[in-house]
Short mmCIF file of C-alpha atoms and ligand atoms in Angstrom, two decimals:
data_model
loop_
_atom_site.label_atom_id
_atom_site.label_comp_id
_atom_site.label_asym_id
_atom_site.label_seq_id
_atom_site.Cartn_x
_atom_site.Cartn_y
_atom_site.Cartn_z
CA UNK K 305 -19.72 -12.61 -0.78
CA UNK K 306 -19.85 -9.25 0.86
CA UNK K 307 -20.25 -5.67 -0.21
CA UNK K 308 -17.14 -3.54 0.23
CA UNK K 309 -17.12 0.18 0.80
CA UNK K 310 -16.11 2.18 -2.27
CA UNK K 311 -13.34 4.67 -1.52
CA UNK K 312 -14.46 8.20 -2.32
CA UNK K 313 -12.88 11.38 -3.68
CA UNK K 314 -10.36 12.91 -1.29
CA UNK K 315 -9.03 9.62 0.04
CA UNK K 316 -5.24 9.51 -0.54
CA UNK K 317 -5.54 5.80 -1.40
CA UNK K 318 -6.77 6.80 -4.85
CA UNK K 319 -3.41 8.42 -5.61
CA UNK K 320 -1.20 5.49 -4.63
CA UNK K 321 0.45 2.96 -6.89
CA UNK K 322 -0.58 -0.66 -6.37
CA UNK K 323 1.69 -3.66 -5.97
CA UNK K 324 1.48 -6.79 -8.09
CA UNK K 325 -0.62 -9.73 -6.95
CA UNK K 326 1.71 -12.56 -5.95
CA UNK K 327 -0.68 -15.08 -4.39
CA UNK K 328 -3.50 -16.49 -6.47
CA UNK K 329 -5.27 -17.87 -3.44
CA UNK K 330 -8.66 -18.00 -1.73
CA UNK K 331 -8.19 -14.50 -0.44
CA UNK K 332 -7.85 -13.19 -3.98
CA UNK K 333 -10.95 -15.15 -5.04
CA UNK K 334 -12.86 -13.66 -2.12
CA UNK K 335 -11.74 -10.16 -3.08
CA UNK K 336 -12.85 -10.68 -6.69
CA UNK K 337 -16.24 -12.07 -5.62
CA UNK K 338 -16.75 -9.14 -3.29
CA UNK K 339 -15.75 -6.70 -6.02
CA UNK K 340 -18.34 -8.22 -8.37
CA UNK K 341 -21.04 -7.83 -5.78
CA UNK K 342 -19.94 -4.30 -4.97
CA UNK K 343 -19.83 -3.32 -8.65
CA UNK K 344 -23.27 -4.78 -9.32
CA UNK K 345 -24.71 -3.05 -6.27
CA UNK K 346 -23.27 0.29 -7.40
CA UNK K 347 -24.49 -0.26 -10.95
CA UNK K 348 -21.02 0.42 -12.29
CA UNK K 349 -19.02 -0.84 -15.27
CA UNK K 350 -15.62 -1.35 -13.69
CA UNK K 351 -13.96 -1.42 -10.29
CA UNK K 352 -10.30 -1.46 -9.27
CA UNK K 353 -8.61 -2.80 -6.12
CA UNK K 354 -7.74 0.57 -4.58
CA UNK K 355 -11.39 1.60 -4.88
CA UNK K 356 -12.16 -0.98 -2.22
CA UNK K 357 -9.00 -0.20 -0.26
CA UNK K 358 -6.88 -3.05 -1.62
CA UNK K 359 -3.57 -1.81 -3.01
CA UNK K 360 -3.05 -4.66 -5.44
CA UNK K 361 -3.01 -4.70 -9.23
CA UNK K 362 -6.47 -6.09 -9.83
CA UNK K 363 -9.64 -4.81 -11.46
CA UNK K 364 -12.88 -6.16 -12.83
CA UNK K 365 -15.08 -5.06 -15.69
CA UNK K 366 -18.47 -5.90 -17.03
CA UNK K 367 -18.21 -7.93 -20.23
CA UNK K 368 -20.94 -7.02 -22.70
CA UNK K 369 -19.22 -8.24 -25.83
CA UNK K 370 -21.93 -10.80 -26.48
CA UNK K 371 -24.73 -8.23 -26.34
CA UNK K 372 -26.35 -7.16 -29.62
CA UNK K 373 -25.17 -3.89 -31.22
CA UNK K 374 -28.06 -1.89 -29.76
CA UNK K 375 -26.97 -2.87 -26.24
CA UNK K 376 -30.45 -4.22 -25.50
CA UNK K 377 -30.25 -6.95 -22.87
CA UNK K 378 -32.22 -10.04 -23.82
CA UNK K 379 -34.73 -11.50 -21.38
CA UNK K 380 -32.94 -13.29 -18.54
CA UNK K 381 -29.54 -11.89 -19.52
CA UNK K 382 -26.95 -12.56 -16.88
CA UNK K 383 -24.18 -10.00 -16.44
CA UNK K 384 -20.73 -11.34 -17.22
CA UNK K 385 -17.51 -10.07 -15.72
CA UNK K 386 -13.88 -9.99 -16.72
CA UNK K 387 -11.17 -10.16 -14.10
CA UNK K 388 -7.75 -8.63 -14.70
CA UNK K 389 -4.87 -9.40 -12.39
CA UNK K 390 -1.47 -7.75 -12.94
CA UNK K 391 -2.77 -6.28 -16.22
CA UNK K 392 -0.56 -4.80 -18.88
CA UNK K 393 -1.65 -2.79 -21.89
CA UNK K 394 0.33 -4.12 -24.84
CA UNK K 395 -0.80 -1.81 -27.61
CA UNK K 396 -3.44 0.78 -28.44
CA UNK K 397 -5.03 2.10 -31.59
CA UNK K 398 -6.89 5.30 -32.41
CA UNK K 399 -8.36 7.80 -30.01
CA UNK K 400 -11.84 8.69 -28.80
CA UNK K 401 -12.87 11.60 -26.61
CA UNK K 402 -15.86 10.71 -24.45
CA UNK K 403 -17.36 11.39 -21.07
CA UNK K 404 -16.63 8.83 -18.41
CA UNK K 405 -17.53 8.50 -14.77
CA UNK K 406 -16.03 6.71 -11.81
CA UNK K 407 -17.65 5.17 -8.74
CA UNK K 408 -15.14 7.06 -6.58
CA UNK K 409 -16.26 10.39 -8.04
CA UNK K 410 -20.05 10.22 -8.15
CA UNK K 411 -21.73 12.89 -10.20
CA UNK K 412 -18.56 13.72 -12.14
CA UNK K 413 -18.38 13.10 -15.86
CA UNK K 414 -14.98 13.86 -17.26
CA UNK K 415 -14.18 14.24 -20.96
CA UNK K 416 -11.26 11.87 -21.40
CA UNK K 417 -9.28 10.91 -24.49
CA UNK K 418 -8.76 7.17 -24.60
CA UNK K 419 -7.58 4.70 -27.25
CA UNK K 420 -10.34 3.34 -29.49
CA UNK K 421 -8.83 -0.14 -29.30
CA UNK K 422 -6.69 -1.79 -26.70
CA UNK K 423 -4.75 -5.02 -26.59
CA UNK K 424 -3.98 -6.14 -23.07
CA UNK K 425 -2.75 -9.11 -21.17
CA UNK K 426 -3.42 -10.14 -17.60
CA UNK K 427 -3.88 -13.15 -15.37
CA UNK K 428 -7.16 -14.69 -14.27
CA UNK K 429 -7.92 -15.57 -10.63
CA UNK K 430 -6.21 -18.93 -11.02
CA UNK K 431 -2.99 -17.41 -12.27
CA UNK K 432 -3.53 -18.30 -15.93
CA UNK K 433 -2.36 -15.62 -18.38
CA UNK K 434 -4.72 -14.39 -21.10
CA UNK K 435 -4.78 -11.76 -23.81
CA UNK K 436 -7.72 -9.65 -24.84
CA UNK K 437 -8.47 -7.20 -27.64
CA UNK K 438 -11.14 -4.68 -26.78
CA UNK K 439 -12.87 -1.66 -28.25
CA UNK K 440 -15.64 0.69 -27.21
CA UNK K 441 -16.66 0.76 -23.56
CA UNK K 442 -14.46 -2.20 -22.65
CA UNK K 443 -11.33 -0.59 -24.11
CA UNK K 444 -12.13 2.60 -22.20
CA UNK K 445 -12.74 0.63 -19.03
CA UNK K 446 -9.45 -1.29 -19.29
CA UNK K 447 -7.59 2.03 -19.58
CA UNK K 448 -9.57 3.70 -16.78
CA UNK K 449 -9.11 0.81 -14.35
CA UNK K 450 -5.44 0.34 -15.25
CA UNK K 451 -4.99 4.01 -14.39
CA UNK K 452 -6.44 3.38 -10.93
CA UNK K 453 -3.67 0.84 -10.27
CA UNK K 454 -1.12 3.61 -10.81
CA UNK K 455 -2.97 6.14 -8.69
CA UNK K 456 -4.32 7.99 -11.72
CA UNK K 457 -7.99 9.02 -11.86
CA UNK K 458 -10.37 11.02 -14.03
CA UNK K 459 -9.30 14.08 -12.04
CA UNK K 460 -5.89 13.70 -13.70
CA UNK K 461 -7.15 12.63 -17.13
CA UNK K 462 -10.26 14.72 -17.79
CA UNK K 463 -9.78 17.74 -20.03
CA UNK K 464 -12.98 19.16 -18.58
CA UNK K 465 -16.04 18.01 -16.70
CA UNK K 466 -19.57 18.04 -18.04
CA UNK K 467 -20.83 19.49 -14.75
CA UNK K 468 -18.44 22.45 -14.98
CA UNK K 469 -19.61 23.21 -18.52
CA UNK K 470 -23.19 23.45 -17.35
CA UNK K 471 -22.21 25.74 -14.50
CA UNK K 472 -20.25 28.02 -16.80
CA UNK K 473 -23.14 28.27 -19.23
CA UNK K 474 -25.52 29.01 -16.38
CA UNK K 475 -23.36 31.82 -15.12
CA UNK K 476 -23.20 33.51 -18.49
CA UNK K 477 -26.94 33.93 -18.70
NI1 NI E 821 -12.83 4.66 -11.60
#
């Protein structure tokens, strides 16, 4: 496994649409392994192909569905990951406005409206299709990362940024 460089704000890659994955091969497995390592190193929740310069429809997410309600990690807890290849959001339910960040835009927290629940389907690294129903952080992550595959980021989605609010308030005083 190897760390990959995370593409940062201003890089035109982040605005491009990704192509479908067609080969479920060793190269894809290597990419996914590297993405896990890169995500863990950056302490993030999700990471999409274009964020490591790969213009393919693939993203990964942390899977914390087995954690207790309070989010407390038990002793020796090992982080689990979900891998989405050629993902498709099938249906959504409800709406939640919440701040979210992105590893490509460090220090930016955008207020983004996202569905409360999401039903999606995708393929795993071996080419097997699966369906998933998600809520909370995972639902938000699936939407955020799917956006990346279409060249859409929090800069497009955020209604405002937390950092800008603080600045505005500071100026008024
Ligand atoms: Ni992002």
